[in-house]
Amino acid sequence: MSALTQAVIINAAVLIAVLEADLGPHREIGRMRILRPLLTTAGIVPAFVRSPATHGSGLVLEIALAVVGLAVGLLAMNFTTVYRSPRTGKPVSRAGSAYAALWIGVVGARTAFSYGSVHWFGPQLGRWTADHRVTGEALADALLMMAVAMTLIRTIGLAARAAAVGRQARTPVAQ
């Protein structure tokens, strides 16, 4: 399987999973909603990250894109509301068009970069990677780390907010 095909598969899987789980009003936050992205990530990383960079520019790039992924994941959480369901009393979430636009934009940009690296600016990217001693694998891993970080921070944020809402539901109100 080519690196481009892998990138498209990963991007599509992340986008579909996140939007299916989060988009819309009154989305239940249950155990599987939290575990599914964690398990997906646990399956994707070993399947696609063969030899992560351990030094030099490749490592810096992987860390930098992981940090970008964390920042975008935090931004996504700003577009998500977690509240107690009036029907069940359990934590639920709501995410709308701004949330979807953010994920579609970021995943679309990653996919366009992957496609462009093969079809639009391959020689220039090749020169850049050679000049900076970044392997193609390190570049692919960096993009994957960005996706993983976005997904993990979104999942951890959702779990933390759901736990806080759950604690508020159990705390008696002083009168």
C-alpha positions as a Markdown table, in Angstrom:
| # | Residue | x | y | z |
|---|---|---|---|---|
| 1 | Met | 0.0 | 0.0 | 0.0 |
| 2 | Ser | 1.4 | 3.4 | -0.9 |
| 3 | Ala | 2.0 | 6.1 | 1.6 |
| 4 | Leu | -0.6 | 8.3 | -0.1 |
| 5 | Thr | -3.2 | 5.5 | 0.1 |
| 6 | Gln | -2.3 | 5.0 | 3.8 |
| 7 | Ala | -2.7 | 8.7 | 4.5 |
| 8 | Val | -6.1 | 8.9 | 2.8 |
| 9 | Ile | -7.3 | 5.8 | 4.7 |
| 10 | Ile | -6.2 | 7.2 | 8.0 |
| 11 | Asn | -7.6 | 10.7 | 7.3 |
| 12 | Ala | -11.0 | 9.2 | 6.2 |
| 13 | Ala | -11.1 | 6.9 | 9.2 |
| 14 | Val | -10.4 | 9.7 | 11.7 |
| 15 | Leu | -12.9 | 12.1 | 10.0 |
| 16 | Ile | -15.7 | 9.6 | 9.8 |
| 17 | Ala | -15.2 | 8.3 | 13.3 |
| 18 | Val | -15.1 | 11.7 | 14.9 |
| 19 | Leu | -18.0 | 13.2 | 13.0 |
| 20 | Glu | -20.2 | 10.1 | 13.4 |
| 21 | Ala | -19.6 | 10.1 | 17.2 |
| 22 | Asp | -19.8 | 13.8 | 17.9 |
| 23 | Leu | -21.9 | 15.7 | 15.4 |
| 24 | Gly | -25.4 | 16.6 | 16.4 |
| 25 | Pro | -27.3 | 17.4 | 19.6 |
| 26 | His | -27.7 | 15.2 | 22.6 |
| 27 | Arg | -24.9 | 12.6 | 21.8 |
| 28 | Glu | -24.6 | 10.2 | 24.7 |
| 29 | Ile | -21.2 | 10.0 | 26.3 |
| 30 | Gly | -20.9 | 6.4 | 27.2 |
| 31 | Arg | -18.0 | 4.0 | 27.7 |
| 32 | Met | -17.7 | 3.0 | 24.0 |
| 33 | Arg | -17.7 | 6.7 | 22.9 |
| 34 | Ile | -14.6 | 7.2 | 24.9 |
| 35 | Leu | -13.0 | 3.8 | 24.3 |
| 36 | Arg | -13.6 | 3.6 | 20.5 |
| 37 | Pro | -11.2 | 6.4 | 19.5 |
| 38 | Leu | -8.6 | 5.1 | 22.1 |
| 39 | Leu | -8.8 | 1.6 | 20.7 |
| 40 | Thr | -8.7 | 2.9 | 17.1 |
| 41 | Thr | -5.6 | 4.9 | 17.9 |
| 42 | Ala | -4.0 | 1.9 | 19.6 |
| 43 | Gly | -4.6 | 0.0 | 16.3 |
| 44 | Ile | -3.5 | 2.7 | 13.9 |
| 45 | Val | -0.2 | 3.7 | 15.5 |
| 46 | Pro | 1.5 | 0.3 | 15.5 |
| 47 | Ala | 0.0 | -0.5 | 12.0 |
| 48 | Phe | 1.4 | 2.6 | 10.4 |
| 49 | Val | 4.3 | 3.9 | 12.5 |
| 50 | Arg | 7.1 | 1.5 | 11.6 |
| 51 | Ser | 10.2 | 3.4 | 12.8 |
| 52 | Pro | 9.5 | 6.8 | 14.5 |
| 53 | Ala | 12.3 | 9.3 | 14.4 |
| 54 | Thr | 14.4 | 9.4 | 17.6 |
| 55 | His | 16.6 | 12.4 | 16.8 |
| 56 | Gly | 17.2 | 15.3 | 14.5 |
| 57 | Ser | 14.8 | 17.2 | 12.3 |
| 58 | Gly | 12.5 | 14.2 | 11.9 |
| 59 | Leu | 11.8 | 14.0 | 15.6 |
| 60 | Val | 11.3 | 17.8 | 15.8 |
| 61 | Leu | 8.8 | 17.6 | 13.0 |
| 62 | Glu | 6.9 | 14.8 | 14.7 |
| 63 | Ile | 6.8 | 16.7 | 18.0 |
| 64 | Ala | 5.8 | 19.9 | 16.2 |
| 65 | Leu | 2.9 | 18.3 | 14.4 |
| 66 | Ala | 1.8 | 16.5 | 17.6 |
| 67 | Val | 1.7 | 19.9 | 19.3 |
| 68 | Val | -0.4 | 21.3 | 16.4 |
| 69 | Gly | -2.7 | 18.3 | 16.8 |
| 70 | Leu | -3.1 | 19.0 | 20.5 |
| 71 | Ala | -3.9 | 22.6 | 19.8 |
| 72 | Val | -6.5 | 21.7 | 17.2 |
| 73 | Gly | -8.0 | 19.1 | 19.5 |
| 74 | Leu | -8.4 | 21.8 | 22.2 |
| 75 | Leu | -10.0 | 24.1 | 19.7 |
| 76 | Ala | -12.4 | 21.4 | 18.7 |
| 77 | Met | -13.4 | 21.1 | 22.4 |
| 78 | Asn | -14.3 | 24.8 | 22.3 |
| 79 | Phe | -17.0 | 23.9 | 19.7 |
| 80 | Thr | -18.4 | 21.0 | 21.9 |
| 81 | Thr | -20.9 | 21.5 | 24.7 |
| 82 | Val | -21.2 | 18.8 | 27.4 |
| 83 | Tyr | -24.2 | 18.9 | 29.6 |
| 84 | Arg | -26.5 | 16.6 | 31.7 |
| 85 | Ser | -29.4 | 15.2 | 29.7 |
| 86 | Pro | -32.7 | 16.3 | 31.0 |
| 87 | Arg | -34.2 | 13.0 | 30.0 |
| 88 | Thr | -31.6 | 10.6 | 31.4 |
| 89 | Gly | -29.5 | 12.7 | 33.8 |
| 90 | Lys | -26.3 | 11.3 | 32.1 |
| 91 | Pro | -23.7 | 13.4 | 30.3 |
| 92 | Val | -24.3 | 14.1 | 26.7 |
| 93 | Ser | -22.7 | 16.4 | 24.1 |
| 94 | Arg | -23.6 | 18.7 | 21.3 |
| 95 | Ala | -21.4 | 19.7 | 18.4 |
| 96 | Gly | -22.5 | 21.6 | 15.3 |
| 97 | Ser | -21.3 | 23.1 | 12.0 |
| 98 | Ala | -18.3 | 24.9 | 13.5 |
| 99 | Tyr | -17.0 | 21.6 | 14.9 |
| 100 | Ala | -17.6 | 19.8 | 11.6 |
| 101 | Ala | -16.0 | 22.6 | 9.6 |
| 102 | Leu | -12.8 | 22.5 | 11.8 |
| 103 | Trp | -12.4 | 18.7 | 11.5 |
| 104 | Ile | -13.2 | 18.7 | 7.7 |
| 105 | Gly | -10.8 | 21.7 | 7.2 |
| 106 | Val | -7.9 | 20.1 | 9.1 |
| 107 | Val | -8.4 | 16.6 | 7.7 |
| 108 | Gly | -8.9 | 18.1 | 4.2 |
| 109 | Ala | -5.7 | 20.1 | 4.5 |
| 110 | Arg | -3.7 | 17.0 | 5.6 |
| 111 | Thr | -5.2 | 15.0 | 2.7 |
| 112 | Ala | -4.4 | 17.8 | 0.3 |
| 113 | Phe | -0.8 | 17.9 | 1.6 |
| 114 | Ser | -0.4 | 14.1 | 1.2 |
| 115 | Tyr | -1.9 | 14.3 | -2.3 |
| 116 | Gly | 0.2 | 17.3 | -3.2 |
| 117 | Ser | 3.4 | 15.7 | -2.0 |
| 118 | Val | 2.9 | 13.0 | -4.7 |
| 119 | His | 1.3 | 15.1 | -7.5 |
| 120 | Trp | 2.0 | 18.8 | -7.1 |
| 121 | Phe | 5.2 | 19.6 | -5.2 |
| 122 | Gly | 7.0 | 16.3 | -4.9 |
| 123 | Pro | 10.4 | 17.5 | -6.1 |
| 124 | Gln | 10.3 | 20.6 | -3.9 |
| 125 | Leu | 9.3 | 18.5 | -0.9 |
| 126 | Gly | 12.1 | 16.0 | -1.7 |
| 127 | Arg | 14.6 | 18.8 | -1.7 |
| 128 | Trp | 13.3 | 20.1 | 1.6 |
| 129 | Thr | 13.4 | 16.7 | 3.2 |
| 130 | Ala | 16.9 | 16.1 | 1.9 |
| 131 | Asp | 18.1 | 19.5 | 3.1 |
| 132 | His | 16.7 | 19.0 | 6.5 |
| 133 | Arg | 17.4 | 15.3 | 6.8 |
| 134 | Val | 13.8 | 14.3 | 7.3 |
| 135 | Thr | 12.8 | 10.9 | 5.9 |
| 136 | Gly | 9.6 | 10.3 | 4.1 |
| 137 | Glu | 8.6 | 8.0 | 7.0 |
| 138 | Ala | 9.2 | 10.7 | 9.6 |
| 139 | Leu | 7.0 | 13.1 | 7.5 |
| 140 | Ala | 4.2 | 10.5 | 7.3 |
| 141 | Asp | 4.6 | 9.7 | 11.0 |
| 142 | Ala | 4.4 | 13.4 | 11.9 |
| 143 | Leu | 1.1 | 13.8 | 10.0 |
| 144 | Leu | -0.2 | 10.6 | 11.8 |
| 145 | Met | 0.9 | 12.0 | 15.2 |
| 146 | Met | -1.1 | 15.2 | 14.4 |
| 147 | Ala | -4.2 | 13.1 | 13.8 |
| 148 | Val | -3.6 | 11.0 | 16.8 |
| 149 | Ala | -3.0 | 14.0 | 19.1 |
| 150 | Met | -6.2 | 15.7 | 17.8 |
| 151 | Thr | -8.2 | 12.6 | 18.4 |
| 152 | Leu | -6.7 | 11.9 | 21.9 |
| 153 | Ile | -7.1 | 15.4 | 23.2 |
| 154 | Arg | -10.7 | 15.5 | 22.0 |
| 155 | Thr | -11.4 | 12.2 | 23.6 |
| 156 | Ile | -9.7 | 13.1 | 26.9 |
| 157 | Gly | -11.4 | 16.4 | 27.0 |
| 158 | Leu | -14.8 | 14.8 | 26.3 |
| 159 | Ala | -14.2 | 12.3 | 29.1 |
| 160 | Ala | -13.1 | 15.0 | 31.6 |
| 161 | Arg | -16.1 | 17.2 | 30.8 |
| 162 | Ala | -18.5 | 14.2 | 31.1 |
| 163 | Ala | -16.9 | 13.2 | 34.4 |
| 164 | Ala | -17.4 | 16.8 | 35.7 |
| 165 | Val | -21.0 | 16.9 | 34.6 |
| 166 | Gly | -21.5 | 13.5 | 36.3 |
| 167 | Arg | -20.0 | 14.8 | 39.5 |
| 168 | Gln | -22.3 | 17.9 | 39.4 |
| 169 | Ala | -25.3 | 15.6 | 39.0 |
| 170 | Arg | -24.4 | 13.7 | 42.2 |
| 171 | Thr | -23.5 | 16.8 | 44.3 |
| 172 | Pro | -26.5 | 18.0 | 46.4 |
| 173 | Val | -27.5 | 21.6 | 45.9 |
| 174 | Ala | -27.3 | 23.7 | 49.1 |
| 175 | Gln | -30.5 | 25.6 | 49.8 |
